[in-house]
Short mmCIF file of C-alpha atoms in Angstrom, two decimals:
data_model
loop_
_atom_site.label_atom_id
_atom_site.label_comp_id
_atom_site.label_asym_id
_atom_site.label_seq_id
_atom_site.Cartn_x
_atom_site.Cartn_y
_atom_site.Cartn_z
CA MET A 15 -41.62 1.11 12.19
CA LEU A 16 -38.03 2.25 12.74
CA SER A 17 -35.00 -0.07 12.63
CA ALA A 18 -31.37 0.80 13.22
CA GLN A 19 -28.89 -0.28 10.62
CA ARG A 20 -26.30 -2.50 12.23
CA ASP A 21 -22.65 -2.46 11.28
CA PRO A 22 -21.39 -5.32 9.11
CA ILE A 23 -19.09 -8.08 10.29
CA LEU A 24 -15.71 -9.21 8.99
CA VAL A 25 -14.89 -12.85 8.30
CA PRO A 26 -11.06 -13.05 8.02
CA GLU A 27 -8.91 -15.97 6.88
CA VAL A 28 -5.17 -16.58 6.50
CA SER A 29 -3.59 -18.81 3.86
CA GLN A 30 -1.43 -20.51 6.48
CA ASP A 31 -1.80 -20.18 10.23
CA ASP A 32 1.33 -22.24 10.96
CA VAL A 33 4.63 -21.09 9.46
CA GLN A 34 7.48 -23.54 10.02
CA VAL A 35 11.01 -22.17 10.12
CA GLN A 36 13.73 -24.70 9.38
CA GLN A 37 17.16 -24.87 7.77
CA GLY A 38 17.12 -23.08 4.44
CA PHE A 39 14.05 -20.99 5.27
CA THR A 40 14.05 -18.02 2.89
CA GLY A 41 10.81 -16.39 4.02
CA THR A 42 7.22 -16.87 2.95
CA GLU A 43 4.21 -14.91 1.76
CA LEU A 44 0.95 -14.80 3.68
CA LEU A 45 -2.36 -14.31 1.93
CA LEU A 46 -4.85 -12.57 4.22
CA PHE A 47 -8.34 -12.63 2.80
CA GLY A 48 -11.98 -12.67 3.81
CA ALA A 49 -15.40 -11.13 3.36
CA ILE A 50 -17.46 -8.33 4.83
CA LEU A 51 -21.12 -9.18 5.44
CA ASP A 52 -24.08 -7.62 7.15
CA PRO A 53 -25.45 -9.37 10.29
CA THR A 54 -27.90 -11.40 8.19
CA GLY A 55 -25.05 -12.98 6.20
CA ALA A 56 -25.70 -11.07 2.97
CA ARG A 57 -23.19 -8.76 1.27
CA ALA A 58 -22.59 -5.51 3.12
CA GLY A 59 -23.63 -3.47 0.11
CA ARG A 60 -21.78 -0.23 0.71
CA ASP A 61 -18.40 1.20 -0.16
CA TYR A 62 -15.61 0.62 2.29
CA ASP A 63 -11.83 0.46 2.58
CA ILE A 64 -9.81 -2.34 4.13
CA VAL A 65 -6.64 -2.00 6.22
CA VAL A 66 -4.73 -5.06 7.42
CA VAL A 67 -2.15 -4.76 10.23
CA LEU A 68 0.14 -7.74 10.85
CA LYS A 69 2.15 -7.62 14.09
CA GLY A 70 4.82 -9.94 15.39
CA PRO A 71 5.64 -10.69 19.05
CA THR A 72 6.67 -7.65 21.07
CA GLU A 73 10.04 -7.35 22.77
CA PRO A 74 11.95 -4.79 24.85
CA ILE A 75 14.59 -2.97 22.85
CA ALA A 76 17.40 -0.53 23.61
CA LEU A 77 18.46 2.00 20.98
CA ARG A 78 21.74 3.88 20.82
CA GLU A 79 22.39 6.88 18.65
CA LYS A 80 25.76 7.25 16.98
CA ALA A 81 27.56 10.60 16.82
CA ARG A 82 30.77 11.55 15.01
CA VAL A 83 33.33 12.96 17.44
CA GLY A 84 36.77 13.85 16.16
CA GLY A 85 36.30 11.73 13.07
CA ILE A 86 35.27 8.67 15.12
CA TRP A 87 31.74 7.27 15.48
CA VAL A 88 30.84 6.80 19.16
CA ASN A 89 27.67 6.05 21.13
CA ALA A 90 25.76 9.21 22.06
CA ASP A 91 22.17 9.35 23.32
CA SER A 92 20.25 6.17 24.07
CA THR A 93 16.77 5.12 25.12
CA ALA A 94 14.81 1.92 25.68
CA PHE A 95 11.27 0.88 24.85
CA GLN A 96 9.29 -1.55 26.98
CA SER A 97 7.77 -3.29 23.98
CA ALA A 98 8.24 -2.98 20.25
CA PRO A 99 6.76 -5.34 17.66
CA SER A 100 9.42 -7.56 16.13
CA PHE A 101 7.47 -7.36 12.87
CA PHE A 102 4.97 -4.72 11.74
CA ALA A 103 3.31 -4.54 8.33
CA VAL A 104 0.36 -2.51 7.09
CA ALA A 105 -1.51 -3.09 3.83
CA SER A 106 -4.38 -0.86 2.76
CA SER A 107 -6.71 -0.43 -0.19
CA ARG A 108 -5.74 3.25 -0.49
CA PRO A 109 -3.22 5.57 1.19
CA ILE A 110 -4.06 5.81 4.90
CA GLY A 111 -4.39 9.61 4.71
CA GLU A 112 -7.23 9.20 2.22
CA ILE A 113 -9.09 6.71 4.43
CA VAL A 114 -8.98 8.12 7.98
CA ASP A 115 -7.82 11.20 9.85
CA GLU A 116 -4.64 11.23 11.94
CA ARG A 117 -6.48 10.69 15.22
CA THR A 118 -8.18 7.51 14.01
CA ALA A 119 -4.97 6.27 12.43
CA ALA A 120 -3.13 6.79 15.73
CA ILE A 121 -5.79 4.96 17.76
CA TYR A 122 -5.61 1.84 15.59
CA GLU A 123 -1.92 2.15 14.59
CA LEU A 124 -2.79 2.28 10.90
CA GLY A 125 0.66 2.87 9.49
CA LEU A 126 4.33 3.17 10.38
CA ASP A 127 3.85 6.84 11.22
CA TYR A 128 1.39 5.85 13.96
CA LEU A 129 3.31 3.03 15.62
CA GLN A 130 2.89 3.35 19.41
CA LEU A 131 5.98 2.57 21.50
CA SER A 132 6.22 2.89 25.30
CA PRO A 133 9.54 4.22 26.64
CA THR A 134 10.86 2.67 29.85
CA GLY A 135 11.31 6.05 31.52
CA ALA A 136 10.66 9.74 31.12
CA ILE A 137 11.69 11.04 27.72
CA ASP A 138 11.24 14.26 25.79
CA PRO A 139 8.50 13.86 23.12
CA GLU A 140 10.79 15.13 20.37
CA GLU A 141 13.53 12.72 21.42
CA GLN A 142 11.04 9.85 21.56
CA ALA A 143 9.84 10.69 18.05
CA ARG A 144 13.45 10.74 16.80
CA PHE A 145 14.25 7.34 18.29
CA THR A 146 10.97 5.88 17.04
CA ALA A 147 11.74 7.09 13.54
CA GLY A 148 15.20 5.57 13.85
CA LEU A 149 13.79 2.19 14.87
CA VAL A 150 11.27 2.25 12.02
CA ASP A 151 14.02 3.12 9.52
CA LEU A 152 16.33 0.38 10.82
CA ARG A 153 13.71 -2.37 10.76
CA SER A 154 12.33 -1.19 7.43
CA ARG A 155 15.78 -1.72 5.92
CA GLN A 156 15.80 -5.20 7.51
CA GLY A 157 12.45 -6.01 5.89
CA LEU A 158 10.73 -6.29 9.28
CA TYR A 159 8.61 -3.10 9.06
CA LYS A 160 6.71 -2.28 5.87
CA GLN A 161 3.69 -0.43 4.54
CA VAL A 162 1.94 -1.00 1.21
CA THR A 163 -0.66 1.64 0.34
CA ASP A 164 -2.24 -0.39 -2.46
CA GLY A 165 -1.73 -3.79 -0.87
CA VAL A 166 -5.41 -4.73 -0.48
CA GLN A 167 -7.67 -5.67 -3.38
CA ILE A 168 -11.45 -5.54 -2.89
CA SER A 169 -13.89 -7.40 -5.16
CA GLU A 170 -17.48 -6.18 -5.49
CA GLN A 171 -17.32 -4.66 -1.99
CA VAL A 172 -17.58 -8.17 -0.51
CA LEU A 173 -14.26 -10.00 -0.78
CA TYR A 174 -10.81 -8.67 -0.01
CA GLN A 175 -7.27 -10.00 -0.11
CA ALA A 176 -3.82 -8.79 0.88
CA ARG A 177 -0.38 -10.35 0.51
CA ILE A 178 2.30 -9.72 3.13
CA SER A 179 5.73 -11.31 2.92
CA LEU A 180 7.63 -12.55 5.96
CA PRO A 181 11.43 -12.36 5.53
CA SER A 182 13.82 -15.11 6.59
CA ASN A 183 14.88 -13.20 9.72
CA VAL A 184 11.43 -13.13 11.36
CA GLN A 185 11.16 -13.89 15.06
CA THR A 186 9.20 -16.95 16.13
CA GLY A 187 5.98 -16.59 18.13
CA THR A 188 2.35 -15.64 17.65
CA TYR A 189 1.55 -13.03 15.00
CA THR A 190 -1.77 -11.17 14.97
CA ALA A 191 -3.41 -10.07 11.74
CA GLU A 192 -6.06 -7.44 12.49
CA THR A 193 -8.34 -6.37 9.65
CA PHE A 194 -10.32 -3.11 9.70
CA ALA A 195 -13.28 -2.21 7.50
CA ILE A 196 -13.58 1.56 7.19
CA THR A 197 -16.16 3.80 5.59
CA ARG A 198 -16.40 7.60 5.64
CA GLY A 199 -13.43 7.77 7.98
CA ARG A 200 -14.99 5.48 10.59
CA VAL A 201 -13.95 1.96 11.54
CA ILE A 202 -17.16 -0.03 11.15
CA ALA A 203 -15.82 -3.54 11.77
CA SER A 204 -12.63 -5.31 12.83
CA ALA A 205 -11.50 -8.89 13.29
CA VAL A 206 -8.33 -10.69 14.33
CA ALA A 207 -6.67 -13.83 12.99
CA GLU A 208 -3.50 -15.43 14.36
CA VAL A 209 -0.46 -16.94 12.70
CA GLU A 210 2.03 -19.10 14.56
CA VAL A 211 5.65 -18.89 13.43
CA ARG A 212 7.74 -21.69 14.94
CA LYS A 213 11.03 -23.44 14.43
CA VAL A 214 11.07 -27.13 13.54
CA GLY A 215 13.75 -29.78 13.10
CA PHE A 216 17.31 -29.06 14.20
CA GLU A 217 16.63 -25.32 14.63
CA ARG A 218 13.87 -26.15 17.13
CA PHE A 219 16.18 -28.51 19.01
CA VAL A 220 18.86 -25.83 19.32
CA GLU A 221 16.32 -23.23 20.47
CA VAL A 222 14.84 -25.48 23.17
CA PHE A 223 18.28 -26.66 24.29
CA SER A 224 19.58 -23.09 24.61
CA GLU A 225 16.54 -22.12 26.70
CA ARG A 226 16.52 -25.13 29.03
CA GLN A 227 20.27 -25.71 29.34
CA SER A 228 21.65 -22.22 28.88
CA LEU A 229 24.92 -22.83 30.79
CA LEU A 230 25.72 -26.06 28.96
CA TYR A 231 24.73 -24.47 25.65
CA GLY A 232 27.14 -21.58 26.29
CA LEU A 233 29.99 -23.94 27.19
CA LEU A 234 29.40 -26.03 24.06
CA ALA A 235 29.31 -22.89 21.90
CA VAL A 236 32.69 -21.79 23.34
CA LEU A 237 34.20 -25.26 22.85
CA MET A 238 32.95 -25.39 19.26
CA SER A 239 34.46 -21.97 18.53
CA VAL A 240 37.81 -23.01 20.04
CA GLY A 241 37.74 -26.31 18.16
CA MET A 242 36.95 -24.68 14.83
CA GLY A 243 39.73 -22.14 15.41
CA TRP A 244 42.21 -24.95 16.17
CA VAL A 245 41.18 -26.89 13.05
CA ALA A 246 41.46 -23.77 10.88
CA GLY A 247 44.93 -23.09 12.32
CA ARG A 248 46.10 -26.63 11.56
CA LEU A 249 44.79 -26.43 7.99
CA PHE A 250 46.62 -23.16 7.33
CA ALA A 251 49.78 -24.65 8.84
CA LEU A 252 49.66 -27.51 6.35
CA ILE A 253 49.29 -25.23 3.32
#
């Protein structure tokens, strides 16, 4: 009697699925953990690697390249992408190049080198690669894009855990944490968990007010700026 061996399943969990951003928020650390089991519920029983990809909400973005002309920095070439993740982090049990080939890494976006961005118009592939690298470098320095090659710990080929920090400047919205189990260069299982990042308290009030009453919000912002400037001027006049 012949029986086909079925691929195992992933059971992912997140330490907190609701991150609240309020005044004084300095960032937080997410613990992404879980287990890999065969369809009967027992331990999978074979060697595998784990890669976790955490993505923030996507947004359109325009990039401008600076060039030095006559000793002055001016805007040169520019391009725009239809959607770019506001946050992108990859944690893996080993370096990605030791786990999968480049084709597989590109399909599943397993790493900053394989981030897929869609330009809004026709663009030369080399130019697109240059702007993509520029975006990755910029957001890496802002703490919004990161990759940790030894960021996943696996226990007895059953349990795994990864820690990914969210900086204070994260965008609100729904974040997706996709976990991949990989063996012999093949993705054998994947699962997705979601994390909601939202503003609360006064920050939430300001956000909602600016969205629903944009004109009034703009007028109030101008009045506040003028008022603060007037107060500052009076204070300096008294010194």
